[in-house]
CSV table of C-alpha atoms in Angstrom, one decimal:
chain,number,residue,atom,x,y,z
A,1,UNK,CA,-19.2,-9.1,-6.6
A,2,UNK,CA,-17.8,-6.7,-9.3
A,3,UNK,CA,-14.0,-6.8,-9.6
A,4,UNK,CA,-13.8,-2.9,-9.5
A,5,UNK,CA,-15.8,-2.8,-6.2
A,6,UNK,CA,-13.3,-5.3,-4.6
A,7,UNK,CA,-10.4,-3.3,-5.9
A,8,UNK,CA,-11.8,-0.1,-4.4
A,9,UNK,CA,-12.4,-1.8,-1.0
A,10,UNK,CA,-8.8,-3.1,-0.9
A,11,UNK,CA,-7.5,0.4,-1.9
A,12,UNK,CA,-9.6,2.0,0.8
A,13,UNK,CA,-8.4,-0.5,3.4
A,14,UNK,CA,-4.8,0.1,2.3
A,15,UNK,CA,-5.2,3.9,2.5
A,16,UNK,CA,-6.7,3.7,6.0
A,17,UNK,CA,-4.0,1.4,7.2
A,18,UNK,CA,-1.3,3.7,5.9
A,19,UNK,CA,-3.0,6.6,7.5
A,20,UNK,CA,-3.3,4.9,10.9
A,21,UNK,CA,0.3,3.8,10.7
A,22,UNK,CA,1.6,7.3,10.0
A,23,UNK,CA,-0.3,8.6,12.9
A,24,UNK,CA,1.1,6.0,15.2
A,25,UNK,CA,4.7,6.2,14.0
A,26,UNK,CA,5.3,9.9,13.5
A,27,UNK,CA,3.6,13.3,14.0
A,28,UNK,CA,1.8,15.0,11.2
A,29,UNK,CA,3.8,17.7,9.4
A,30,UNK,CA,1.6,20.6,8.9
A,31,UNK,CA,4.3,23.3,8.2
A,32,UNK,CA,2.6,26.7,8.0
A,33,UNK,CA,-0.5,25.5,6.2
A,34,UNK,CA,-4.0,26.3,7.3
A,35,UNK,CA,-5.8,23.4,9.0
A,36,UNK,CA,-9.6,23.0,8.9
A,37,UNK,CA,-11.8,20.7,10.9
A,38,UNK,CA,-13.6,19.3,7.9
A,39,UNK,CA,-12.5,15.8,8.9
A,40,UNK,CA,-11.0,14.3,12.1
A,41,UNK,CA,-7.4,13.9,10.9
A,42,UNK,CA,-6.1,16.3,13.5
A,43,UNK,CA,-8.5,15.3,16.3
A,44,UNK,CA,-7.2,12.9,19.0
A,45,UNK,CA,-9.9,13.4,21.6
A,46,UNK,CA,-13.1,15.5,22.2
A,47,UNK,CA,-14.4,15.7,25.8
A,48,UNK,CA,-17.3,17.5,27.3
A,49,UNK,CA,-20.2,19.1,25.3
A,50,UNK,CA,-18.2,19.5,22.1
A,51,UNK,CA,-18.5,18.2,18.5
A,52,UNK,CA,-17.4,18.8,15.0
A,53,UNK,CA,-20.4,20.5,13.5
A,54,UNK,CA,-21.5,20.9,9.9
A,55,UNK,CA,-22.2,24.5,9.0
A,56,UNK,CA,-24.7,25.7,6.4
A,57,UNK,CA,-24.5,28.5,3.8
A,58,UNK,CA,-26.7,31.5,4.2
A,59,UNK,CA,-29.1,32.3,1.3
A,60,UNK,CA,-28.6,35.7,-0.4
A,61,UNK,CA,-30.0,37.2,-3.6
A,62,UNK,CA,-30.4,35.8,-7.1
A,63,UNK,CA,-27.4,37.0,-9.0
A,64,UNK,CA,-28.0,35.6,-12.4
A,65,UNK,CA,-31.1,34.9,-14.5
A,66,UNK,CA,-30.7,32.7,-17.5
A,67,UNK,CA,-33.4,34.5,-19.5
A,68,UNK,CA,-31.8,35.1,-22.9
A,69,UNK,CA,-33.2,33.1,-25.8
A,70,UNK,CA,-30.1,30.9,-26.1
A,71,UNK,CA,-30.0,30.2,-22.4
A,72,UNK,CA,-33.2,28.9,-20.9
A,73,UNK,CA,-34.9,26.8,-18.2
A,74,UNK,CA,-32.4,23.9,-18.2
A,75,UNK,CA,-29.2,25.9,-18.0
A,76,UNK,CA,-26.9,23.9,-15.8
A,77,UNK,CA,-23.4,22.6,-14.9
A,78,UNK,CA,-22.2,26.0,-13.8
A,79,UNK,CA,-18.5,26.7,-13.3
A,80,UNK,CA,-17.2,29.8,-11.5
A,81,UNK,CA,-13.7,30.8,-10.6
A,82,UNK,CA,-11.8,33.9,-9.8
A,83,UNK,CA,-9.1,35.0,-12.2
A,84,UNK,CA,-7.2,38.0,-10.9
A,85,UNK,CA,-9.7,40.8,-10.5
A,86,UNK,CA,-12.2,39.0,-12.7
A,87,UNK,CA,-14.8,36.4,-11.8
A,88,UNK,CA,-15.6,34.0,-14.7
A,89,UNK,CA,-18.9,32.1,-15.1
A,90,UNK,CA,-19.4,29.3,-17.6
A,91,UNK,CA,-22.8,27.6,-18.1
A,92,UNK,CA,-24.8,25.6,-20.5
A,93,UNK,CA,-27.5,27.3,-22.5
A,94,UNK,CA,-30.4,24.9,-23.0
A,95,UNK,CA,-34.2,25.0,-22.8
A,96,UNK,CA,-36.9,22.6,-21.8
A,97,UNK,CA,-40.6,22.9,-22.7
A,98,UNK,CA,-42.8,20.9,-20.4
A,99,UNK,CA,-46.3,19.8,-21.6
A,100,UNK,CA,-48.6,17.0,-20.6
A,101,UNK,CA,-46.9,13.7,-21.3
A,102,UNK,CA,-43.9,15.3,-23.0
A,103,UNK,CA,-40.6,17.0,-22.2
A,104,UNK,CA,-39.3,18.9,-25.3
A,105,UNK,CA,-35.5,19.6,-25.2
A,106,UNK,CA,-35.2,20.5,-28.9
A,107,UNK,CA,-36.2,24.2,-29.0
A,108,UNK,CA,-32.6,24.8,-29.8
A,109,UNK,CA,-29.3,22.9,-29.5
A,110,UNK,CA,-27.2,23.3,-26.4
A,111,UNK,CA,-24.5,26.0,-26.2
A,112,UNK,CA,-21.9,27.0,-23.7
A,113,UNK,CA,-21.9,30.5,-22.5
A,114,UNK,CA,-19.7,32.9,-20.7
A,115,UNK,CA,-20.3,35.8,-18.2
A,116,UNK,CA,-18.0,37.8,-16.0
A,117,UNK,CA,-18.1,40.0,-12.9
A,118,UNK,CA,-15.9,42.3,-10.9
A,119,UNK,CA,-17.4,41.4,-7.6
A,120,UNK,CA,-18.9,38.0,-7.9
A,121,UNK,CA,-22.4,39.5,-7.6
A,122,UNK,CA,-23.1,41.7,-10.6
A,123,UNK,CA,-22.6,39.9,-13.8
A,124,UNK,CA,-22.4,41.0,-17.5
A,125,UNK,CA,-22.6,39.1,-20.8
A,126,UNK,CA,-19.9,40.2,-23.1
A,127,UNK,CA,-20.9,40.2,-26.8
A,128,UNK,CA,-18.3,37.9,-28.2
A,129,UNK,CA,-19.3,37.6,-31.8
A,130,UNK,CA,-18.2,33.9,-31.9
A,131,UNK,CA,-21.3,31.7,-32.4
A,132,UNK,CA,-24.4,32.4,-34.4
A,133,UNK,CA,-27.8,32.1,-32.8
A,134,UNK,CA,-30.9,32.8,-34.9
A,135,UNK,CA,-28.9,34.8,-37.4
A,136,UNK,CA,-26.9,36.9,-35.0
A,137,UNK,CA,-23.5,36.6,-33.2
A,138,UNK,CA,-24.4,39.3,-30.7
A,139,UNK,CA,-24.3,37.0,-27.7
A,140,UNK,CA,-22.1,35.5,-25.1
A,141,UNK,CA,-21.9,32.0,-26.6
A,142,UNK,CA,-18.3,30.5,-26.6
A,143,UNK,CA,-19.0,26.9,-27.8
A,144,UNK,CA,-21.3,24.9,-29.9
A,145,UNK,CA,-21.3,21.2,-30.9
A,146,UNK,CA,-19.0,18.8,-29.2
A,147,UNK,CA,-18.8,19.1,-25.4
A,148,UNK,CA,-21.7,21.5,-24.9
A,149,UNK,CA,-23.6,19.2,-22.5
A,150,UNK,CA,-21.0,19.6,-19.7
A,151,UNK,CA,-18.1,21.9,-20.5
A,152,UNK,CA,-16.1,22.5,-17.3
A,153,UNK,CA,-13.2,25.0,-17.6
A,154,UNK,CA,-10.5,25.9,-15.1
A,155,UNK,CA,-7.4,28.1,-15.0
A,156,UNK,CA,-4.3,25.9,-15.1
A,157,UNK,CA,-1.9,26.5,-12.1
A,158,UNK,CA,0.7,24.2,-13.4
A,159,UNK,CA,3.9,26.4,-13.6
A,160,UNK,CA,5.0,24.5,-16.7
A,161,UNK,CA,1.7,25.2,-18.5
A,162,UNK,CA,2.1,26.5,-22.0
A,163,UNK,CA,0.5,30.0,-22.7
A,164,UNK,CA,-1.8,28.7,-25.4
A,165,UNK,CA,-3.2,26.2,-22.8
A,166,UNK,CA,-3.5,28.5,-19.8
A,167,UNK,CA,-7.2,27.5,-19.6
A,168,UNK,CA,-8.3,23.9,-19.9
A,169,UNK,CA,-11.5,21.9,-19.8
A,170,UNK,CA,-12.9,18.4,-20.0
A,171,UNK,CA,-16.2,17.9,-21.7
A,172,UNK,CA,-18.2,15.2,-23.6
A,173,UNK,CA,-20.7,12.4,-23.2
A,174,UNK,CA,-20.6,8.7,-24.1
A,175,UNK,CA,-22.6,9.3,-27.2
A,176,UNK,CA,-19.8,11.6,-28.3
A,177,UNK,CA,-17.1,9.1,-27.5
A,178,UNK,CA,-16.1,10.2,-24.0
A,179,UNK,CA,-14.3,13.1,-22.4
A,180,UNK,CA,-12.4,15.5,-24.7
A,181,UNK,CA,-9.6,17.8,-23.7
A,182,UNK,CA,-9.9,21.5,-24.6
A,183,UNK,CA,-7.5,24.4,-24.3
A,184,UNK,CA,-7.6,28.2,-24.5
A,185,UNK,CA,-5.2,31.1,-24.1
A,186,UNK,CA,-7.8,33.5,-22.8
A,187,UNK,CA,-10.7,31.4,-21.4
A,188,UNK,CA,-13.0,32.5,-24.3
A,189,UNK,CA,-11.6,31.1,-27.6
A,190,UNK,CA,-11.4,27.3,-27.2
A,191,UNK,CA,-10.1,24.4,-29.3
A,192,UNK,CA,-9.5,20.7,-28.9
A,193,UNK,CA,-6.1,19.5,-27.7
A,194,UNK,CA,-6.4,16.4,-29.8
A,195,UNK,CA,-9.2,15.0,-32.0
A,196,UNK,CA,-9.9,11.8,-30.0
A,197,UNK,CA,-11.3,11.6,-26.4
A,198,UNK,CA,-8.9,11.4,-23.5
A,199,UNK,CA,-11.1,9.3,-21.2
A,200,UNK,CA,-13.5,6.7,-22.7
A,201,UNK,CA,-14.5,4.5,-19.7
A,202,UNK,CA,-17.2,6.1,-17.7
A,203,UNK,CA,-20.8,7.4,-18.0
A,204,UNK,CA,-19.9,11.2,-18.1
A,205,UNK,CA,-23.6,12.3,-18.1
A,206,UNK,CA,-22.8,15.0,-15.5
A,207,UNK,CA,-20.4,17.8,-14.9
A,208,UNK,CA,-16.9,16.2,-15.2
A,209,UNK,CA,-14.2,18.3,-13.6
A,210,UNK,CA,-10.4,18.6,-13.7
A,211,UNK,CA,-7.7,20.9,-12.2
A,212,UNK,CA,-4.0,21.0,-11.4
A,213,UNK,CA,-3.5,19.5,-8.0
A,214,UNK,CA,-0.8,21.7,-6.5
A,215,UNK,CA,-0.5,19.4,-3.5
A,216,UNK,CA,0.3,16.3,-5.5
A,217,UNK,CA,1.7,18.1,-8.6
A,218,UNK,CA,-0.5,16.3,-11.1
A,219,UNK,CA,-3.7,16.9,-13.1
A,220,UNK,CA,-6.7,15.3,-11.4
A,221,UNK,CA,-10.2,14.7,-12.8
A,222,UNK,CA,-13.5,13.6,-11.2
A,223,UNK,CA,-16.2,12.2,-13.4
A,224,UNK,CA,-19.5,10.3,-13.5
A,225,UNK,CA,-19.7,6.5,-13.4
A,226,UNK,CA,-22.4,4.1,-12.3
A,227,UNK,CA,-21.9,1.5,-9.6
A,228,UNK,CA,-23.3,-1.2,-11.9
A,229,UNK,CA,-24.5,-1.9,-15.4
A,230,UNK,CA,-22.8,-1.0,-18.7
A,231,UNK,CA,-22.3,2.6,-20.0
A,232,UNK,CA,-20.5,2.6,-23.3
A,233,UNK,CA,-21.1,4.5,-26.6
A,234,UNK,CA,-22.8,1.3,-27.9
A,235,UNK,CA,-24.6,0.1,-24.8
A,236,UNK,CA,-26.3,2.4,-22.3
A,237,UNK,CA,-27.7,0.2,-19.4
A,238,UNK,CA,-26.6,1.9,-16.2
A,239,UNK,CA,-27.5,0.2,-12.9
A,240,UNK,CA,-26.9,0.9,-9.2
A,241,UNK,CA,-26.1,4.4,-8.0
A,242,UNK,CA,-24.6,7.4,-9.7
A,243,UNK,CA,-21.1,7.5,-8.4
A,244,UNK,CA,-17.7,9.3,-8.9
A,245,UNK,CA,-14.4,8.2,-10.2
A,246,UNK,CA,-11.1,10.0,-10.2
A,247,UNK,CA,-7.9,9.7,-12.3
A,248,UNK,CA,-4.6,11.6,-12.7
A,249,UNK,CA,-2.4,12.8,-15.6
A,250,UNK,CA,0.9,14.4,-16.2
A,251,UNK,CA,0.0,16.1,-19.4
A,252,UNK,CA,-3.9,16.3,-19.4
A,253,UNK,CA,-4.1,13.9,-22.3
A,254,UNK,CA,-3.0,10.5,-20.9
A,255,UNK,CA,-5.0,9.6,-17.8
A,256,UNK,CA,-4.1,6.9,-15.4
A,257,UNK,CA,-4.8,5.5,-11.9
A,258,UNK,CA,-8.6,5.5,-12.4
A,259,UNK,CA,-10.4,4.5,-9.2
A,260,UNK,CA,-13.8,5.0,-7.6
A,261,UNK,CA,-14.0,7.3,-4.7
A,262,UNK,CA,-14.4,5.7,-1.2
A,263,UNK,CA,-16.0,7.2,1.8
A,264,UNK,CA,-15.3,7.1,5.5
A,265,UNK,CA,-18.8,6.4,6.9
A,266,UNK,CA,-21.3,7.0,4.2
A,267,UNK,CA,-23.8,4.8,2.4
A,268,UNK,CA,-24.0,4.4,-1.3
A,269,UNK,CA,-26.1,7.3,-2.6
A,270,UNK,CA,-27.1,8.9,-5.9
A,271,UNK,CA,-24.4,11.6,-6.3
A,272,UNK,CA,-25.3,13.5,-9.4
A,273,UNK,CA,-22.4,16.1,-9.7
A,274,UNK,CA,-19.2,16.1,-7.7
A,275,UNK,CA,-17.8,19.7,-7.7
A,276,UNK,CA,-14.4,18.7,-6.2
A,277,UNK,CA,-11.5,21.1,-6.2
A,278,UNK,CA,-8.6,22.0,-3.9
A,279,UNK,CA,-9.7,24.6,-1.4
A,280,UNK,CA,-7.7,27.7,-2.2
A,281,UNK,CA,-6.9,28.6,1.4
A,282,UNK,CA,-5.8,25.1,2.2
A,283,UNK,CA,-4.9,23.4,-1.1
A,284,UNK,CA,-3.9,20.1,0.6
A,285,UNK,CA,-7.6,19.6,1.2
A,286,UNK,CA,-9.9,18.8,-1.7
A,287,UNK,CA,-13.5,19.9,-1.0
A,288,UNK,CA,-16.5,18.7,-3.0
A,289,UNK,CA,-20.2,19.8,-3.1
A,290,UNK,CA,-21.9,16.8,-4.7
A,291,UNK,CA,-25.6,17.0,-5.5
A,292,UNK,CA,-27.6,14.3,-3.8
A,293,UNK,CA,-30.4,13.0,-5.9
A,294,UNK,CA,-33.4,11.3,-4.1
A,295,UNK,CA,-36.4,9.8,-5.7
A,296,UNK,CA,-39.2,10.1,-3.1
A,297,UNK,CA,-42.2,8.9,-5.1
A,298,UNK,CA,-45.7,10.2,-4.7
A,299,UNK,CA,-47.0,10.9,-1.1
A,300,UNK,CA,-49.0,13.4,0.8
A,301,UNK,CA,-45.8,15.4,1.5
A,302,UNK,CA,-44.8,15.3,-2.2
A,303,UNK,CA,-48.2,16.7,-3.2
A,304,UNK,CA,-47.8,19.4,-0.6
A,305,UNK,CA,-44.6,20.7,-2.1
A,306,UNK,CA,-44.5,23.9,-4.3
A,307,UNK,CA,-46.0,23.9,-7.8
A,308,UNK,CA,-48.1,20.7,-7.6
A,309,UNK,CA,-49.6,21.2,-11.0
A,310,UNK,CA,-46.3,21.6,-12.7
A,311,UNK,CA,-44.9,18.7,-10.7
A,312,UNK,CA,-47.7,16.4,-11.9
A,313,UNK,CA,-47.1,17.7,-15.5
A,314,UNK,CA,-43.4,16.8,-15.4
A,315,UNK,CA,-44.2,13.4,-13.9
A,316,UNK,CA,-46.7,12.7,-16.8
A,317,UNK,CA,-43.7,12.4,-19.0
A,318,UNK,CA,-41.2,10.6,-16.7
A,319,UNK,CA,-42.3,10.1,-13.1
A,320,UNK,CA,-39.0,10.9,-11.5
A,321,UNK,CA,-39.0,14.4,-13.2
A,322,UNK,CA,-41.9,15.2,-10.8
A,323,UNK,CA,-41.0,13.2,-7.7
A,324,UNK,CA,-37.2,13.4,-7.5
A,325,UNK,CA,-35.5,16.0,-5.2
A,326,UNK,CA,-31.9,17.2,-5.1
A,327,UNK,CA,-29.7,19.1,-2.5
A,328,UNK,CA,-26.1,19.9,-1.9
A,329,UNK,CA,-23.7,17.8,0.2
A,330,UNK,CA,-20.2,18.5,1.5
A,331,UNK,CA,-17.2,16.2,1.4
A,332,UNK,CA,-13.4,16.5,1.8
A,333,UNK,CA,-10.2,14.5,1.1
A,334,UNK,CA,-6.5,14.8,1.8
A,335,UNK,CA,-5.4,12.3,-0.8
A,336,UNK,CA,-8.0,12.8,-3.5
A,337,UNK,CA,-9.5,9.3,-3.3
A,338,UNK,CA,-10.8,8.6,0.2
A,339,UNK,CA,-13.4,11.2,1.3
A,340,UNK,CA,-15.1,12.3,4.5
A,341,UNK,CA,-18.6,12.8,3.3
A,342,UNK,CA,-21.1,14.5,5.6
A,343,UNK,CA,-24.3,12.5,5.4
A,344,UNK,CA,-26.4,15.5,6.5
A,345,UNK,CA,-27.3,18.0,3.9
A,346,UNK,CA,-24.9,21.0,3.5
A,347,UNK,CA,-27.3,23.0,1.3
A,348,UNK,CA,-30.9,21.9,2.0
A,349,UNK,CA,-33.7,22.8,-0.5
A,350,UNK,CA,-34.8,25.4,2.1
A,351,UNK,CA,-38.1,27.1,2.8
A,352,UNK,CA,-40.7,26.1,0.2
A,353,UNK,CA,-41.2,28.5,-2.6
A,354,UNK,CA,-41.7,28.5,-6.4
A,355,UNK,CA,-38.8,26.9,-8.2
A,356,UNK,CA,-37.5,24.8,-5.3
A,357,UNK,CA,-37.8,21.3,-3.9
A,358,UNK,CA,-37.4,19.8,-7.3
A,359,UNK,CA,-34.9,17.7,-9.3
A,360,UNK,CA,-32.2,20.2,-10.5
A,361,UNK,CA,-32.5,22.5,-7.5
A,362,UNK,CA,-29.5,23.2,-5.3
A,363,UNK,CA,-26.9,21.9,-7.8
A,364,UNK,CA,-23.9,23.8,-6.5
A,365,UNK,CA,-21.7,25.5,-9.0
A,366,UNK,CA,-18.0,24.5,-9.2
A,367,UNK,CA,-16.5,26.1,-7.1
A,368,UNK,CA,-16.4,28.4,-4.0
A,369,UNK,CA,-14.9,31.9,-4.5
A,370,UNK,CA,-14.0,34.7,-2.1
A,371,UNK,CA,-16.0,37.9,-2.3
A,372,UNK,CA,-16.6,41.0,-0.2
A,373,UNK,CA,-19.0,40.7,2.7
A,374,UNK,CA,-22.4,42.2,2.6
A,375,UNK,CA,-21.7,43.6,6.0
A,376,UNK,CA,-19.7,46.9,5.9
A,377,UNK,CA,-16.4,46.5,7.7
A,378,UNK,CA,-16.6,42.7,7.9
A,379,UNK,CA,-13.9,40.5,6.4
A,380,UNK,CA,-14.3,38.8,3.0
A,381,UNK,CA,-16.5,35.7,2.9
A,382,UNK,CA,-17.0,32.6,0.7
A,383,UNK,CA,-19.6,32.7,-2.0
A,384,UNK,CA,-21.3,29.6,-3.2
A,385,UNK,CA,-23.8,29.6,-6.1
A,386,UNK,CA,-26.7,27.1,-6.6
A,387,UNK,CA,-29.4,26.6,-9.2
A,388,UNK,CA,-33.1,27.0,-8.9
A,389,UNK,CA,-36.2,27.6,-11.1
A,390,UNK,CA,-35.3,24.7,-13.3
A,391,UNK,CA,-37.8,23.2,-15.8
A,392,UNK,CA,-40.4,25.9,-16.3
A,393,UNK,CA,-40.5,29.5,-17.6
A,394,UNK,CA,-38.2,31.4,-19.8
A,395,UNK,CA,-35.0,30.7,-17.7
A,396,UNK,CA,-33.6,29.4,-14.5
A,397,UNK,CA,-31.7,31.3,-11.8
A,398,UNK,CA,-28.4,31.2,-9.9
A,399,UNK,CA,-28.6,32.2,-6.2
A,400,UNK,CA,-25.7,33.3,-4.1
A,401,UNK,CA,-25.1,31.7,-0.7
A,402,UNK,CA,-22.5,33.0,1.8
A,403,UNK,CA,-20.2,31.3,4.3
A,404,UNK,CA,-17.5,32.7,6.5
A,405,UNK,CA,-13.9,31.9,5.4
A,406,UNK,CA,-13.1,28.3,6.2
A,407,UNK,CA,-16.6,28.0,7.6
A,408,UNK,CA,-17.7,24.6,6.2
A,409,UNK,CA,-17.5,23.0,9.6
A,410,UNK,CA,-16.4,23.9,13.1
A,411,UNK,CA,-15.4,22.5,16.4
A,412,UNK,CA,-18.5,23.6,18.4
A,413,UNK,CA,-18.9,23.7,22.2
A,414,UNK,CA,-22.0,24.5,24.3
A,415,UNK,CA,-22.0,26.9,27.2
A,416,UNK,CA,-21.1,24.0,29.5
A,417,UNK,CA,-17.9,23.8,27.5
A,418,UNK,CA,-15.7,21.1,26.0
A,419,UNK,CA,-12.1,20.4,25.1
A,420,UNK,CA,-10.2,19.3,22.0
A,421,UNK,CA,-6.9,17.5,22.0
A,422,UNK,CA,-5.1,17.3,18.7
A,423,UNK,CA,-2.9,14.6,17.4
A,424,UNK,CA,0.9,15.3,17.6
A,425,UNK,CA,2.2,17.5,14.8
A,426,UNK,CA,5.2,19.6,13.8
A,427,UNK,CA,4.8,23.2,12.5
A,428,UNK,CA,6.7,26.0,10.9
A,429,UNK,CA,6.1,29.6,12.0
A,430,UNK,CA,6.3,32.1,14.8
A,431,UNK,CA,2.7,32.6,15.9
A,432,UNK,CA,-0.6,30.8,16.0
A,433,UNK,CA,-3.7,32.3,14.4
A,434,UNK,CA,-7.2,31.1,14.9
A,435,UNK,CA,-10.5,31.6,13.0
A,436,UNK,CA,-13.2,31.4,15.7
A,437,UNK,CA,-16.4,32.8,17.0
A,438,UNK,CA,-17.8,33.0,20.5
A,439,UNK,CA,-20.9,34.5,22.2
A,440,UNK,CA,-20.5,37.5,24.5
A,441,UNK,CA,-20.1,35.1,27.4
A,442,UNK,CA,-18.2,32.4,25.5
A,443,UNK,CA,-14.5,31.9,25.3
A,444,UNK,CA,-11.6,29.9,23.9
A,445,UNK,CA,-8.2,29.1,25.4
A,446,UNK,CA,-5.2,27.3,23.8
A,447,UNK,CA,-2.4,25.3,25.4
A,448,UNK,CA,0.6,23.8,23.5
A,449,UNK,CA,1.7,20.5,24.8
A,450,UNK,CA,4.5,18.0,24.1
A,451,UNK,CA,3.6,15.1,21.9
A,452,UNK,CA,3.2,13.1,25.2
A,453,UNK,CA,0.6,15.5,26.4
A,454,UNK,CA,2.6,17.5,29.0
A,455,UNK,CA,1.9,21.3,29.1
A,456,UNK,CA,4.9,23.3,27.8
A,457,UNK,CA,5.9,26.2,30.2
A,458,UNK,CA,5.1,29.5,28.7
A,459,UNK,CA,2.2,28.0,26.6
A,460,UNK,CA,-0.1,26.6,29.2
A,461,UNK,CA,-3.8,27.2,29.6
A,462,UNK,CA,-3.3,29.4,32.7
A,463,UNK,CA,-0.9,31.6,30.7
A,464,UNK,CA,-3.5,32.0,27.8
A,465,UNK,CA,-6.0,34.7,28.5
A,466,UNK,CA,-9.6,34.1,27.4
A,467,UNK,CA,-10.1,34.7,23.7
A,468,UNK,CA,-13.5,35.9,22.7
A,469,UNK,CA,-15.0,37.7,19.7
A,470,UNK,CA,-15.8,36.7,16.1
A,471,UNK,CA,-12.8,36.9,13.8
A,472,UNK,CA,-11.1,35.0,10.9
A,473,UNK,CA,-7.6,35.9,12.1
A,474,UNK,CA,-6.8,36.3,15.8
A,475,UNK,CA,-3.3,35.7,17.1
A,476,UNK,CA,-3.1,33.6,20.3
A,477,UNK,CA,-1.0,34.9,23.1
A,478,UNK,CA,0.4,33.5,26.4
A,479,UNK,CA,1.3,36.1,29.0
A,480,UNK,CA,0.7,38.7,26.3
A,481,UNK,CA,3.4,37.0,24.1
A,482,UNK,CA,2.7,35.4,20.7
A,483,UNK,CA,6.2,34.1,19.8
A,484,UNK,CA,6.1,30.3,19.4
A,485,UNK,CA,9.2,30.0,17.2
A,486,UNK,CA,11.1,28.0,19.8
A,487,UNK,CA,8.7,25.1,19.2
A,488,UNK,CA,9.2,24.9,15.4
A,489,UNK,CA,9.9,21.4,14.2
A,490,UNK,CA,9.2,19.8,17.5
A,491,UNK,CA,6.3,17.4,18.0
A,492,UNK,CA,3.6,19.1,19.8
A,493,UNK,CA,-0.2,19.0,20.5
A,494,UNK,CA,-2.8,21.6,21.0
A,495,UNK,CA,-5.2,21.5,23.9
A,496,UNK,CA,-8.1,23.8,23.1
A,497,UNK,CA,-10.9,24.7,25.6
A,498,UNK,CA,-14.1,26.1,24.1
A,499,UNK,CA,-17.2,27.5,25.8
A,500,UNK,CA,-20.2,28.6,23.7
A,501,UNK,CA,-17.8,28.9,20.8
A,502,UNK,CA,-16.9,27.6,17.3
A,503,UNK,CA,-13.3,27.0,16.0
A,504,UNK,CA,-13.1,26.9,12.2
A,505,UNK,CA,-9.4,26.7,11.5
A,506,UNK,CA,-5.9,27.5,12.7
A,507,UNK,CA,-2.6,28.3,11.2
A,508,UNK,CA,1.0,28.8,12.4
A,509,UNK,CA,2.1,31.9,10.5
A,510,UNK,CA,5.6,33.2,9.8
């Protein structure tokens, strides 16, 4: 058995033991942070017809077509983040030409490109005059050469970050020597932080990410490894499954504590990308959207999927190019190493249509951003972007998917109803806000209890009027009063009754 695998098992057991001991010995300290039900850390007991349910993004319009000559049908590894009033999109420009028995990737060398938006929906390509393509610099290319397979930028939230390195990125492959560190003052003009790679042990043939972890006050990276075999610049013999490793750094150059991710109750699967980042509304929770890669082989169902002629053509070169399928998953972690991974698909391939149900479809961009709702008067929502139309034609596409704020999962109860009891915790704040949705006949009620489970007078179920509606921010009241400041710092539990309702998150606010 590989030594690294044994080390990972021991580390996972240690983390779980520490976690269970902390629950047994002392209440959770949640302060005034927002808590989601994307794992069961807060859940003591569920009774009745109630469960933690995975939600699914709603497909919207295609918001970007990679149809410029320097972009192409194999544009991938998209990175999107909000920077003040501006949304930034980074993506690889590369093109594939598929013919019988051959995949041609050499129509032009890969580039990295940049687009921007004021709303996350309508995007423009600024003419940057940086990199020449076919005799002209009138394009939006920001990078050529080293790192253009998988350049993954982010805006550095480290308060001690130097102005010239306000934007950073990791990029590179084993054939280039590993992952290199890049920096930029404006997110457009980039240079290496040092000439040699900063991480050399790994596979890196994917989108390899990094960010400043505000919760742990360190830089954290997630990158591609394989569960077996050898992947070095001299020997490329990967075996086992595509997997994910993480490491930390104080300065973005010297990386330590490298360890494979572990999972609560998930089998080993082919995870192509990872797309992990701290969720901006609850930065103590790191959320990832890995792409699950599945080789299904030829079958009656495979032949019935869209574009059978093109599928067969791709497979004539390498069979998996025609018979592999990909989709988006959801996972979350509170320590950056051990994850709750939902085994059911978060973003399925969806209804069959041209450009779907293929390898490269539903690779989710890194990461989720907040945008205005398509419904007039509705609160803002989360936007998720995923790729389709890979392989064929002039260029691929990026489709927008929407989700309510905090809406990755919910505590869901049927009309018969159910009840959630939380683990003991302490909080800071004066009032309790809930993000929930009910039917017209559904409801939610909340009781605050002692850590031992005794109702606290003034905060009992009987004193809490039925809550109903669909809102991301509703203050809970008892006898028409919301003030819970008298309970600050004291170990308490929540008892929440739901009927034909979903609870997405809660927060004690000041």
